[in-house]
PDB file of C-alpha atoms in Angstrom:
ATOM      1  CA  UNK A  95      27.106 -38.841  20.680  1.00  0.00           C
ATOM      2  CA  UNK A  96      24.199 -41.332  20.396  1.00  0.00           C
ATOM      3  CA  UNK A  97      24.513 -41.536  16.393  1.00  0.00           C
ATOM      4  CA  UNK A  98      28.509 -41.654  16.663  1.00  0.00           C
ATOM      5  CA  UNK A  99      28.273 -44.432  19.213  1.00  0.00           C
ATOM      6  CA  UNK A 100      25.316 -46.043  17.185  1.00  0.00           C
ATOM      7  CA  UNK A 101      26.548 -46.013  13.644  1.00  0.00           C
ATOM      8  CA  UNK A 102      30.449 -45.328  13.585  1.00  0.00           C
ATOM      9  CA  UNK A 103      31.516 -48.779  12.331  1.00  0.00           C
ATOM     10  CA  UNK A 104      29.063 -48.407   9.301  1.00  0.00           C
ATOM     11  CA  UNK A 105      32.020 -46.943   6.950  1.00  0.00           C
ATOM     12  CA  UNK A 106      34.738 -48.485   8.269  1.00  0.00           C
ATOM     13  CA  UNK A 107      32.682 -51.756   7.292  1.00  0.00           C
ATOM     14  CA  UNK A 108      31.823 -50.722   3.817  1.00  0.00           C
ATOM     15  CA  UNK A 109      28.406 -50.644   4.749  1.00  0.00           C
ATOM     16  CA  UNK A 110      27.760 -47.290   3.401  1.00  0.00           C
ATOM     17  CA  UNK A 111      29.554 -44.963   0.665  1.00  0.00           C
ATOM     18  CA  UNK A 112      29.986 -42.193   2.440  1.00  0.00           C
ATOM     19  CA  UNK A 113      31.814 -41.676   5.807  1.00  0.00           C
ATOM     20  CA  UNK A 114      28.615 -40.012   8.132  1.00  0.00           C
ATOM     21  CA  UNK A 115      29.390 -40.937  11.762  1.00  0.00           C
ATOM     22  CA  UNK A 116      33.188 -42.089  12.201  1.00  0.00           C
ATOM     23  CA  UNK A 117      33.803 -39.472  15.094  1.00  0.00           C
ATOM     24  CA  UNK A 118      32.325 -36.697  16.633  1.00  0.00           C
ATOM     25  CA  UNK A 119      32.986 -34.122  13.594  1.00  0.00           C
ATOM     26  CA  UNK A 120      31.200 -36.341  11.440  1.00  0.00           C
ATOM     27  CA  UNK A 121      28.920 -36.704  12.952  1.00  0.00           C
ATOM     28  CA  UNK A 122      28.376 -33.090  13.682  1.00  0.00           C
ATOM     29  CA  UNK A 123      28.319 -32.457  10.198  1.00  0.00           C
ATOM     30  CA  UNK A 124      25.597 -35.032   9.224  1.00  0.00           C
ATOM     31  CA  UNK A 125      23.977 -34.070  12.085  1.00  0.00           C
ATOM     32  CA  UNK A 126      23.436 -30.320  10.737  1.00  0.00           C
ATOM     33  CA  UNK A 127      22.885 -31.858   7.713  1.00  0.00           C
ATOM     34  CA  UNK A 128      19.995 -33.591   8.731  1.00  0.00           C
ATOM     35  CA  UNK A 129      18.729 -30.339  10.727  1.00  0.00           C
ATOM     36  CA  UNK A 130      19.081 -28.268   7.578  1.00  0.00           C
ATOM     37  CA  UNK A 131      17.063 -30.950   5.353  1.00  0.00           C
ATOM     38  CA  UNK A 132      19.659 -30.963   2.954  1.00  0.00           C
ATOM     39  CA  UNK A 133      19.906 -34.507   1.294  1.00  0.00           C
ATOM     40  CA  UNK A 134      18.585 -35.930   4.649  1.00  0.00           C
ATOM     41  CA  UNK A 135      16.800 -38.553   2.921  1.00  0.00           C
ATOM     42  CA  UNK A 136      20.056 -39.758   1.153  1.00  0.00           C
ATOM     43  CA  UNK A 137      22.097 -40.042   4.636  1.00  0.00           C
ATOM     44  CA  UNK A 138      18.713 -42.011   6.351  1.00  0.00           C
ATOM     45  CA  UNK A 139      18.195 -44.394   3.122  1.00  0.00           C
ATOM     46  CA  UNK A 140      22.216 -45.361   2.828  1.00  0.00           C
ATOM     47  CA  UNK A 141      22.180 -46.041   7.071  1.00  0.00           C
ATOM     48  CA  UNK A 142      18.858 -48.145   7.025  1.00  0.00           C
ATOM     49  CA  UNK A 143      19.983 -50.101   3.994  1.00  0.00           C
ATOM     50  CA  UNK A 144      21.811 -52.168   7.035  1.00  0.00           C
ATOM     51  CA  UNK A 145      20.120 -51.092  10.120  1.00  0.00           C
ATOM     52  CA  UNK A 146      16.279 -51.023   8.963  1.00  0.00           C
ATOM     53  CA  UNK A 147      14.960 -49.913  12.680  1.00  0.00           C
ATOM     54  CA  UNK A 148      17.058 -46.485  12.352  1.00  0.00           C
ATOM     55  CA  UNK A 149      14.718 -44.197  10.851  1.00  0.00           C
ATOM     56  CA  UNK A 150      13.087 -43.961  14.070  1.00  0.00           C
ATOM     57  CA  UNK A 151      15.922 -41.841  15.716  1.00  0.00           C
ATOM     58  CA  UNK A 152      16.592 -39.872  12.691  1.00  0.00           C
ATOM     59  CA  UNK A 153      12.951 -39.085  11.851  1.00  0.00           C
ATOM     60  CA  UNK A 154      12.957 -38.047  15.936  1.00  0.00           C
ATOM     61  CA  UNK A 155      15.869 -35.830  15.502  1.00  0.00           C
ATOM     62  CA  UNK A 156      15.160 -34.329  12.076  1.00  0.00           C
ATOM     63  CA  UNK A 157      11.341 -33.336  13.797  1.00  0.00           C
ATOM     64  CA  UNK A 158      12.831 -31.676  16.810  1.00  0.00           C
ATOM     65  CA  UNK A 159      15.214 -29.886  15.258  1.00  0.00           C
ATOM     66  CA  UNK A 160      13.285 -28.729  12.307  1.00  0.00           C
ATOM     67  CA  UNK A 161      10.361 -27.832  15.066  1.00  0.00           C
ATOM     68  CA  UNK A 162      13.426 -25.875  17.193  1.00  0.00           C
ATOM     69  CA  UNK A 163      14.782 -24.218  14.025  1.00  0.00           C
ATOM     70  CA  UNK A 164      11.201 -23.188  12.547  1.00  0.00           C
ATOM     71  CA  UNK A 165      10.559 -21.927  15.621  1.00  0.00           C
ATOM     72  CA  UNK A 166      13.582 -19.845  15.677  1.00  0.00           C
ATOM     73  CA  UNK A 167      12.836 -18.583  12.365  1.00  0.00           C
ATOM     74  CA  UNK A 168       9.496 -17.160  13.278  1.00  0.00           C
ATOM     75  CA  UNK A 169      10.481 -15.507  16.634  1.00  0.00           C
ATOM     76  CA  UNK A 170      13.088 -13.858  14.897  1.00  0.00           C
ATOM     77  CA  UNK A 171      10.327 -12.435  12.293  1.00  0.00           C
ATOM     78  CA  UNK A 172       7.914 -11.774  15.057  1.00  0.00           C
ATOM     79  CA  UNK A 173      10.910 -10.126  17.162  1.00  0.00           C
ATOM     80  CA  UNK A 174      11.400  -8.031  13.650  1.00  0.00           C
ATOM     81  CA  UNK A 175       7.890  -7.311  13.511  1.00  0.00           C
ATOM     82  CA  UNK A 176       7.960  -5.490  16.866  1.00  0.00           C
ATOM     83  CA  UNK A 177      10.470  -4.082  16.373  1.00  0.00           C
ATOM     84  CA  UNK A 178       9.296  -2.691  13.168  1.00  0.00           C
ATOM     85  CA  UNK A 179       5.831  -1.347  14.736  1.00  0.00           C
ATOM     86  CA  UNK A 180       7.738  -0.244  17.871  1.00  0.00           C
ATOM     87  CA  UNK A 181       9.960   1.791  15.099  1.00  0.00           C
ATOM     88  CA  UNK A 182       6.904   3.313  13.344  1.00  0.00           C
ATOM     89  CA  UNK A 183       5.202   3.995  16.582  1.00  0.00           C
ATOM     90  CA  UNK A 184       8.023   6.237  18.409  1.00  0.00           C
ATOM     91  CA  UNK A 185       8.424   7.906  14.910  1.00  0.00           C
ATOM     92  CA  UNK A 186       5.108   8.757  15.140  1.00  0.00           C
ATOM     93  CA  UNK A 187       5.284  10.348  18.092  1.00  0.00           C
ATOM     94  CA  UNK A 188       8.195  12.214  17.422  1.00  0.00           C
ATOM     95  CA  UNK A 189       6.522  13.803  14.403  1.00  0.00           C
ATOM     96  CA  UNK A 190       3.523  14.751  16.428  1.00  0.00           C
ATOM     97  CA  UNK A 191       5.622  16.165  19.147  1.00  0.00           C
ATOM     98  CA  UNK A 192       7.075  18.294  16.410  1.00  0.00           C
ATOM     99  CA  UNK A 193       4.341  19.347  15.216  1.00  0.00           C
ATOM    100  CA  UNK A 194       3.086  20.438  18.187  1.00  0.00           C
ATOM    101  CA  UNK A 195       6.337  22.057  18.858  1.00  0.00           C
ATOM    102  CA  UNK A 196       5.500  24.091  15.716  1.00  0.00           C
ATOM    103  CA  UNK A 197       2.446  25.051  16.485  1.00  0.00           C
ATOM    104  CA  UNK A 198       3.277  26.829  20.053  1.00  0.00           C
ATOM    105  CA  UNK A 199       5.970  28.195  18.393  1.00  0.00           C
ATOM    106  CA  UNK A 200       3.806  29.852  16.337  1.00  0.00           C
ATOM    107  CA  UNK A 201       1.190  30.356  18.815  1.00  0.00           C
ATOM    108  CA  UNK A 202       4.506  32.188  21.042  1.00  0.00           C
ATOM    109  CA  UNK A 203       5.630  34.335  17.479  1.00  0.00           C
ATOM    110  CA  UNK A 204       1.849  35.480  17.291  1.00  0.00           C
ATOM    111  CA  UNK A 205       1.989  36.649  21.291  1.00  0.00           C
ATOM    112  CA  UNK A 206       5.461  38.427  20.169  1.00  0.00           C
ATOM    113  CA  UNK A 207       3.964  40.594  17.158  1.00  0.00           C
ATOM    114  CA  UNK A 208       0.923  41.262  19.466  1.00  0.00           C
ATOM    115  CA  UNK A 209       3.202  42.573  22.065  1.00  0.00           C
ATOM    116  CA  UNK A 210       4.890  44.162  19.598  1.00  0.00           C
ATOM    117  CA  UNK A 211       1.927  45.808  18.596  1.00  0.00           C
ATOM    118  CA  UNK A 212       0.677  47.113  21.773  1.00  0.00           C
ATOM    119  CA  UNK A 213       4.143  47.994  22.762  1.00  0.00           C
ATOM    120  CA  UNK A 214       3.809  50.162  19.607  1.00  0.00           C
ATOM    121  CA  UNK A 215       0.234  51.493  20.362  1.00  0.00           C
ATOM    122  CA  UNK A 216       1.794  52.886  24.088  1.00  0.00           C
ATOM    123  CA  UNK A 217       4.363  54.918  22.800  1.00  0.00           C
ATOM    124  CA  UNK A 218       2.155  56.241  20.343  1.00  0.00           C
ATOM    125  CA  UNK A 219      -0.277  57.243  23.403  1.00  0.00           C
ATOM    126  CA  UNK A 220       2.497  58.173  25.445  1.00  0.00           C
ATOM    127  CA  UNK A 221       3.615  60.319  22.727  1.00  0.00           C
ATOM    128  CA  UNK A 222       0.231  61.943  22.146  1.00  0.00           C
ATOM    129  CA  UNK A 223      -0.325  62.917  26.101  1.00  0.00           C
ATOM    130  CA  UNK A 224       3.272  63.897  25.959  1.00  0.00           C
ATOM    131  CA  UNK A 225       2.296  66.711  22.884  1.00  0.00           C
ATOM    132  CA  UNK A 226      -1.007  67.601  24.695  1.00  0.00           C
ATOM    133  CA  UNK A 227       0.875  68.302  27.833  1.00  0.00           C
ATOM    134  CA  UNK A 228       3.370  70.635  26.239  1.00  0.00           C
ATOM    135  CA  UNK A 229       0.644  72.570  24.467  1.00  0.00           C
ATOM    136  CA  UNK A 230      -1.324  72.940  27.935  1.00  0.00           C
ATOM    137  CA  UNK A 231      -4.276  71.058  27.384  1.00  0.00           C
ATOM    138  CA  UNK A 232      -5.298  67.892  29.497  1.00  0.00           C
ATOM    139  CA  UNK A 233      -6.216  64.715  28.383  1.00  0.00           C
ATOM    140  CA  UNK A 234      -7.781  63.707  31.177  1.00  0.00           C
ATOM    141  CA  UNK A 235      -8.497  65.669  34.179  1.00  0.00           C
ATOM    142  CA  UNK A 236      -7.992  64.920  37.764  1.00  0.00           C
ATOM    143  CA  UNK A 237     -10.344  64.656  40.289  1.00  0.00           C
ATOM    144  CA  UNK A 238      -9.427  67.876  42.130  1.00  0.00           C
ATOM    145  CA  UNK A 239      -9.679  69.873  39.245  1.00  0.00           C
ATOM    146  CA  UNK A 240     -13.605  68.945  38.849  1.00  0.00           C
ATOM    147  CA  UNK A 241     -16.169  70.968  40.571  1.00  0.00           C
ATOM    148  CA  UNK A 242     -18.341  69.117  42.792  1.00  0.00           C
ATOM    149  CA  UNK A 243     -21.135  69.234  40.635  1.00  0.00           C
ATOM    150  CA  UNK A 244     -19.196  67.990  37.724  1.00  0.00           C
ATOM    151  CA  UNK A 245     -17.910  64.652  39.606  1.00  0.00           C
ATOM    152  CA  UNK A 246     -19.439  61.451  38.865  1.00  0.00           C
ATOM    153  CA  UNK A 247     -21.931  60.935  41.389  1.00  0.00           C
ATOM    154  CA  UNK A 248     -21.317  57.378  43.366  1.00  0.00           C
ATOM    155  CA  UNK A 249     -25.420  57.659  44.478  1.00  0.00           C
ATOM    156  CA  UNK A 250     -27.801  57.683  42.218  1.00  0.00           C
ATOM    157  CA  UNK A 251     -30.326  59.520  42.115  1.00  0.00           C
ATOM    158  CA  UNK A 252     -33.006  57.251  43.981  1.00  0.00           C
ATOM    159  CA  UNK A 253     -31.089  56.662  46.579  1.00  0.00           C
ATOM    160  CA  UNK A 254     -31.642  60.209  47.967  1.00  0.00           C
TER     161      UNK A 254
END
């Protein structure tokens, strides 16, 4: 509003070629002009031709924009950044996690086949007492079956 209110008359008076701050839209459009640095110089050099004090609020505005729109520029980058890293990190951790994943799952396969086997090695036992049995002969035998003097004895021999 200040450089419409300031400057407005400058066309309309022939004091520059090209119609910059007439109304608002204008001067919305020069204004982003001037923030994007695109032929800034050229709209500054036609105004102070006539009004020699006005680089002072065009210099101000063209600094705190470009600051403001620099500064936009690199927190977008930085956000991207992060965002990046934060990206890279998770997928990191979901490839660990997966290969951890892998490994109990091949820690639980190796308990399987083990079970497996000794699941395996009792039937063949099983089987064996089961043949022994039918053909009369014990495996092991029971306690009542042993003589005293045959048992295990539970006091040694000093202890007498």
């Amino acid at each position: 509003i200040y450089f419409t209110q300031t400057y407005k008359t400058l066309y309309a008076d022939g004091l520059t070629e090209v119609d910059y701050f007439s109304n608002l839209d204008m001067t919305f459009l020069t204004l982003y002009q001037l923030m994007t640095f695109d032929g800034w110089d050229e709209v500054v050099r036609d105004v102070m031709q006539t009004q020699p004090w006005s680089w002072i609020p065009f210099i101000l505005y063209i600094i705190l924009t470009g600051i403001a729109v620099t500064n936009i520029v690199v927190a977008v980058i930085c956000e991207s950044i992060i965002d990046l890293n934060k990206n890279d990190k998770k997928k990191k951790e979901e490839e660990e996690e997966e290969e951890e994943m892998c490994q109990e799952k091949k820690t639980f396969q190796e308990i399987e086949r083990q079970a497996k086997d000794l699941k395996t090695q009792i039937k063949v036992i099983k089987h064996r007492m089961d043949t022994k049995k039918s053909h009369g002969t014990e495996l092991i035998p029971s306690p009542s079956s042993m003589s005293l003097d045959t048992r295990p004895s539970l006091i040694s021999e000093s202890d007498h």
